[in-house]
């Protein structure tokens, strides 16, 4: 389960991007944090890497978003349990190459 702490940067003050922020609120896996100036802190907590990527892409495509920076990426311990729930498997992920503790990715894509 990837958990990402991200900073969304808008082209102007966050107050001018209320419609985009409302769209973020509509994504169940996104939690809105503090904002200041043109930056908005969010947390994305998704079940699979594929869904995580879909959310990141959707955020980058929001009107006014000029950058999506990574503050932190981690993988929930539950994702690495010895007896994972077979119904909670991402068929497109390669779990054998995923490292414990996650990693940090720079730039606009995970």
N, CA, C and O of each residue as an XYZ file, in Angstrom:
440
protein
N       0.829     -1.171      0.000
C       0.000      0.000      0.000
C       0.880      1.243      0.000
O       1.425      1.603      1.044
N       1.032      1.895     -1.122
C       1.855      3.102     -1.151
C       1.179      4.269     -0.448
O      -0.017      4.510     -0.611
N       1.971      4.982      0.334
C       1.520      6.195      0.992
C       2.483      7.291      0.570
O       3.690      7.175      0.781
N       1.953      8.361     -0.029
C       2.792      9.434     -0.556
C       2.435     10.759      0.090
O       1.265     11.137      0.151
N       3.451     11.459      0.570
C       3.294     12.836      1.012
C       3.751     13.716     -0.142
O       4.916     13.670     -0.534
N       2.845     14.515     -0.685
C       3.137     15.294     -1.885
C       2.880     16.775     -1.652
O       2.102     17.160     -0.780
N       3.548     17.591     -2.448
C       3.293     19.028     -2.448
C       2.848     19.411     -3.849
O       3.594     19.267     -4.818
N       1.615     19.902     -3.936
C       1.058     20.368     -5.204
C       1.370     21.854     -5.313
O       1.070     22.625     -4.401
N       1.976     22.257     -6.435
C       2.263     23.668     -6.662
C       1.381     24.173     -7.795
O       1.357     23.618     -8.893
N       0.658     25.242     -7.489
C      -0.201     25.890     -8.471
C       0.523     27.080     -9.080
O       1.504     27.568     -8.520
N       0.048     27.540    -10.208
C       0.640     28.679    -10.891
C       0.400     30.000    -10.183
O       1.036     31.004    -10.504
N      -0.522     30.007     -9.213
C      -0.816     31.199     -8.414
C      -1.309     30.726     -7.054
O      -1.258     29.531     -6.763
N      -1.774     31.623     -6.237
C      -2.219     31.319     -4.882
C      -3.258     30.195     -4.859
O      -4.096     30.096     -5.756
N      -3.195     29.353     -3.830
C      -4.151     28.241     -3.721
C      -5.592     28.737     -3.639
O      -6.506     28.035     -4.072
N      -5.813     29.939     -3.091
C      -7.169     30.488     -3.008
C      -7.804     30.640     -4.392
O      -9.028     30.615     -4.523
N      -6.984     30.794     -5.406
C      -7.485     30.964     -6.767
C      -7.756     29.636     -7.466
O      -8.155     29.614     -8.630
N      -7.539     28.530     -6.758
C      -7.690     27.203     -7.372
C      -8.652     26.330     -6.571
O      -8.426     25.131     -6.408
N      -9.716     26.936     -6.076
C     -10.673     26.199     -5.250
C     -11.338     25.052     -6.011
O     -11.622     24.008     -5.423
N     -11.587     25.228     -7.296
C     -12.217     24.150     -8.085
C     -11.299     22.932     -8.167
O     -11.760     21.800     -8.028
N     -10.011     23.155     -8.390
C      -9.054     22.042     -8.458
C      -8.931     21.364     -7.092
O      -8.839     20.139     -7.013
N      -8.931     22.148     -6.032
C      -8.826     21.573     -4.687
C     -10.080     20.774     -4.356
O      -9.988     19.741     -3.693
N     -11.238     21.222     -4.798
C     -12.473     20.448     -4.610
C     -12.399     19.112     -5.346
O     -12.883     18.098     -4.841
N     -11.803     19.106     -6.524
C     -11.636     17.837     -7.256
C     -10.720     16.897     -6.484
O     -10.934     15.685     -6.481
N      -9.696     17.450     -5.827
C      -8.820     16.626     -4.985
C      -9.615     16.021     -3.832
O      -9.421     14.856     -3.485
N     -10.505     16.808     -3.241
C     -11.329     16.320     -2.126
C     -12.248     15.177     -2.572
O     -12.643     14.345     -1.755
N     -12.584     15.134     -3.853
C     -13.458     14.086     -4.376
C     -12.740     12.745     -4.548
O     -13.396     11.723     -4.752
N     -11.420     12.730     -4.470
C     -10.653     11.490     -4.599
C     -10.537     10.882     -3.206
O      -9.890     11.469     -2.338
N     -11.152      9.712     -2.969
C     -11.195      9.143     -1.621
C      -9.816      8.871     -1.008
O      -9.673      8.922      0.213
N      -8.824      8.591     -1.811
C      -7.498      8.256     -1.299
C      -6.654      9.489     -0.969
O      -5.532      9.350     -0.481
N      -7.176     10.691     -1.228
C      -6.412     11.923     -1.019
C      -6.901     12.628      0.238
O      -8.100     12.819      0.442
N      -5.940     13.009      1.074
C      -6.223     13.827      2.247
C      -5.542     15.175      2.049
O      -4.344     15.240      1.772
N      -6.307     16.242      2.193
C      -5.799     17.593      2.005
C      -5.143     18.068      3.296
O      -5.696     17.918      4.385
N      -3.952     18.644      3.151
C      -3.240     19.181      4.304
C      -3.202     20.694      4.262
O      -4.117     21.338      3.747
N      -2.140     21.254      4.806
C      -1.979     22.705      4.880
C      -1.634     23.294      3.525
O      -1.102     22.621      2.643
N      -1.956     24.573      3.388
C      -1.583     25.293      2.176
C      -0.946     26.610      2.571
O      -1.188     27.153      3.648
N      -0.123     27.101      1.660
C       0.514     28.392      1.862
C       1.002     28.901      0.530
O       1.717     28.204     -0.190
N       0.619     30.111      0.205
C       1.014     30.664     -1.088
C       0.436     29.838     -2.208
O      -0.780     29.679     -2.312
N       1.299     29.315     -3.041
C       0.852     28.512     -4.173
C       1.010     27.012     -3.929
O       0.842     26.221     -4.857
N       1.329     26.609     -2.702
C       1.609     25.201     -2.398
C       0.532     24.589     -1.507
O      -0.006     25.239     -0.611
N       0.235     23.324     -1.780
C      -0.757     22.576     -1.024
C      -0.183     21.205     -0.688
O       0.230     20.465     -1.581
N      -0.157     20.869      0.602
C       0.314     19.553      1.038
C      -0.841     18.565      0.982
O      -1.952     18.869      1.416
N      -0.568     17.373      0.441
C      -1.584     16.314      0.408
C      -0.930     14.983      0.758
O       0.288     14.831      0.677
N      -1.758     14.031      1.146
C      -1.318     12.657      1.366
C      -2.176     11.768      0.479
O      -3.399     11.904      0.448
N      -1.529     10.858     -0.242
C      -2.228      9.875     -1.070
C      -1.967      8.506     -0.456
O      -0.817      8.084     -0.338
N      -3.031      7.815     -0.068
C      -2.932      6.496      0.549
C      -3.787      5.541     -0.279
O      -5.000      5.455     -0.085
N      -3.149      4.829     -1.198
C      -3.884      3.956     -2.117
C      -3.535      2.498     -1.866
O      -2.559      2.184     -1.185
N      -4.356      1.610     -2.432
C      -4.144      0.174     -2.220
C      -3.070     -0.416     -3.119
O      -2.410     -1.384     -2.740
N      -2.884      0.153     -4.307
C      -1.973     -0.437     -5.280
C      -1.152      0.637     -5.970
O      -1.572      1.790     -6.067
N       0.012      0.249     -6.444
C       0.868      1.193     -7.178
C       0.162      1.726     -8.419
O       0.324      2.897     -8.764
N      -0.609      0.895     -9.087
C      -1.323      1.335    -10.284
C      -2.311      2.453     -9.960
O      -2.387      3.446    -10.683
N      -3.067      2.292     -8.876
C      -4.019      3.323     -8.465
C      -3.271      4.590     -8.038
O      -3.706      5.702     -8.335
N      -2.168      4.419     -7.356
C      -1.336      5.547     -6.948
C      -0.924      6.361     -8.176
O      -1.005      7.589     -8.163
N      -0.487      5.684     -9.228
C      -0.080      6.361    -10.463
C      -1.259      7.081    -11.113
O      -1.102      8.195    -11.613
N      -2.435      6.457    -11.110
C      -3.631      7.098    -11.678
C      -3.928      8.410    -10.944
O      -4.250      9.420    -11.569
N      -3.819      8.383     -9.629
C      -4.097      9.578     -8.831
C      -3.066     10.663     -9.125
O      -3.424     11.825     -9.315
N      -1.786     10.289     -9.163
C      -0.728     11.268     -9.459
C      -0.982     11.916    -10.825
O      -0.847     13.131    -10.974
N      -1.345     11.113    -11.808
C      -1.618     11.644    -13.150
C      -2.803     12.606    -13.125
O      -2.765     13.660    -13.759
N      -3.852     12.243    -12.393
C      -5.033     13.100    -12.303
C      -4.683     14.436    -11.650
O      -5.167     15.484    -12.078
N      -3.853     14.401    -10.627
C      -3.443     15.637     -9.948
C      -2.645     16.526    -10.901
O      -2.879     17.733    -10.967
N      -1.719     15.942    -11.627
C      -0.896     16.712    -12.562
C      -1.739     17.358    -13.655
O      -1.375     18.406    -14.188
N      -2.874     16.729    -13.989
C      -3.738     17.244    -15.050
C      -4.755     18.286    -14.565
O      -5.487     18.850    -15.378
N      -4.809     18.547    -13.267
C      -5.749     19.537    -12.756
C      -5.379     20.933    -13.243
O      -4.196     21.251    -13.366
N      -6.374     21.767    -13.519
C      -6.097     23.129    -13.973
C      -5.286     23.906    -12.938
O      -5.616     23.908    -11.752
N      -4.236     24.559    -13.393
C      -3.418     25.388    -12.530
C      -2.243     24.691    -11.886
O      -1.349     25.359    -11.365
N      -2.213     23.349    -11.904
C      -1.102     22.621    -11.288
C       0.122     22.721    -12.203
O       0.074     22.346    -13.375
N       1.218     23.234    -11.639
C       2.447     23.353    -12.436
C       3.529     22.391    -11.976
O       4.508     22.171    -12.689
N       3.358     21.803    -10.760
C       4.357     20.854    -10.281
C       3.739     19.968     -9.212
O       2.832     20.378     -8.487
N       4.249     18.744     -9.129
C       3.867     17.798     -8.087
C       5.165     17.241     -7.526
O       5.846     16.456     -8.186
N       5.507     17.645     -6.311
C       6.782     17.248     -5.705
C       6.544     16.203     -4.620
O       5.530     16.231     -3.923
N       7.484     15.295     -4.493
C       7.410     14.227     -3.506
C       8.117     14.672     -2.233
O       9.281     15.073     -2.262
N       7.400     14.594     -1.119
C       8.011     14.848      0.175
C       8.409     13.521      0.824
O       9.424     13.441      1.515
N       7.590     12.467      0.594
C       7.838     11.173      1.196
C       7.009     10.106      0.484
O       5.866     10.350      0.100
N       7.596      8.924      0.313
C       6.854      7.763     -0.182
C       7.229      6.586      0.703
O       8.407      6.341      0.963
N       6.218      5.860      1.164
C       6.456      4.684      1.997
C       5.474      3.603      1.582
O       4.497      3.856      0.877
N       5.755      2.403      2.035
C       4.855      1.287      1.767
C       4.405      0.728      3.096
O       5.227      0.360      3.935
N       3.096      0.664      3.289
C       2.491      0.175      4.510
C       2.961     -1.247      4.775
O       3.080     -2.052      3.852
N       3.224     -1.549      6.038
C       3.671     -2.886      6.428
C       2.705     -3.971      5.967
O       3.130     -5.070      5.611
N       1.413     -3.671      5.970
C       0.397     -4.641      5.561
C       0.655     -5.156      4.153
O       0.334     -6.306      3.854
N       1.220     -4.339      3.292
C       1.484     -4.738      1.917
C       2.565     -5.798      1.830
O       2.713     -6.453      0.798
N       3.337     -5.976      2.924
C       4.444     -6.924      2.915
C       4.238     -8.064      3.901
O       5.207     -8.703      4.311
N       2.984     -8.333      4.291
C       2.725     -9.382      5.258
C       3.011    -10.750      4.643
O       2.992    -10.914      3.423
N       3.275    -11.726      5.507
C       3.602    -13.078      5.054
C       2.406    -13.736      4.387
O       2.570    -14.476      3.417
N       1.201    -13.478      4.894
C      -0.010    -14.069      4.350
C      -0.923    -12.974      3.815
O      -1.938    -12.663      4.439
N      -0.583    -12.383      2.669
C      -1.419    -11.309      2.141
C      -2.779    -11.820      1.720
O      -2.939    -12.991      1.376
N      -3.755    -10.930      1.750
C      -5.105    -11.254      1.300
C      -5.065    -11.431     -0.214
O      -4.764    -10.472     -0.924
N      -5.357    -12.616     -0.732
C      -5.255    -12.856     -2.179
C      -6.222    -12.016     -2.999
O      -6.017    -11.850     -4.201
N      -7.270    -11.482     -2.381
C      -8.201    -10.631     -3.116
C      -7.701     -9.195     -3.210
O      -8.286     -8.383     -3.928
N      -6.623     -8.870     -2.492
C      -6.080     -7.518     -2.461
C      -4.734     -7.459     -3.196
O      -3.768     -6.879     -2.701
N      -4.692     -8.063     -4.371
C      -3.457     -8.135     -5.142
C      -3.601     -7.295     -6.403
O      -4.616     -7.365     -7.096
N      -2.586     -6.507     -6.693
C      -2.552     -5.717     -7.917
C      -1.904     -6.581     -8.993
O      -0.699     -6.823     -8.928
N      -2.661     -7.052     -9.977
C      -2.114     -7.984    -10.968
C      -1.010     -7.384    -11.822
O      -0.228     -8.123    -12.420
N      -0.928     -6.065    -11.892
C       0.093     -5.443    -12.731
C       1.347     -5.071    -11.960
O       2.326     -4.620    -12.554
N       1.331     -5.255    -10.630
C       2.520     -4.880     -9.868
C       3.503     -6.034     -9.848
O       3.136     -7.198    -10.008
N       4.759     -5.680     -9.646
C       5.807     -6.682     -9.514
C       6.301     -6.615     -8.082
O       7.326     -5.998     -7.793
N       5.555     -7.264     -7.180
C       5.837     -7.174     -5.757
C       7.224     -7.707     -5.411
O       7.779     -7.330     -4.378
N       7.799     -8.573     -6.244
C       9.110     -9.133     -5.955
C      10.234     -8.112     -6.057
O      11.318     -8.334     -5.517
N       9.997     -7.006     -6.736
C      11.060     -6.014     -6.875
C      10.852     -4.812     -5.971
O      11.683     -3.903     -5.964
N       9.776     -4.782     -5.215
C       9.487     -3.672     -4.328
C      10.328     -3.805     -3.075
O      10.388     -4.889     -2.496
N      10.980     -2.739     -2.637
C      11.818     -2.814     -1.458
C      11.042     -2.397     -0.224
O      10.090     -1.623     -0.320
N      11.441     -2.905      0.939
C      10.824     -2.503      2.205
C      11.092     -1.032      2.440
O      12.181     -0.541      2.146
N      10.103     -0.324      2.969
C      10.300      1.060      3.355
C      10.119      2.073      2.247
O      10.147      3.274      2.514
N       9.936      1.638      1.024
C       9.674      2.564     -0.074
C      10.883      3.340     -0.507
O      12.017      2.934     -0.252
N      10.651      4.448     -1.156
C      11.735      5.276     -1.645
C      11.206      6.641     -2.021
O      10.000      6.881     -1.974
N      12.084      7.516     -2.386
C      11.710      8.869     -2.737
C      11.964      9.082     -4.225
O      12.994      8.677     -4.763
N      11.012      9.719     -4.866
C      11.105      9.976     -6.288
C      11.020     11.479     -6.489
O      10.161     12.127     -5.890
N      11.876     12.042     -7.303
C      11.864     13.479     -7.549
C      11.084     13.785     -8.827
O      10.903     12.915     -9.679
N      10.632     15.018     -8.947
C       9.977     15.453    -10.174
C       8.485     15.264    -10.133
O       7.897     15.139     -9.059
N       7.868     15.242    -11.296
C       6.409     15.185    -11.391
C       5.836     13.792    -11.503
O       4.614     13.658    -11.553
N       6.636     12.753    -11.544
C       6.063     11.419    -11.659
C       6.677     10.500    -10.626
O       7.827     10.692    -10.232
N       5.907      9.475    -10.169
C       6.400      8.577     -9.123
C       7.493      7.663     -9.599
O       8.002      6.853     -8.824
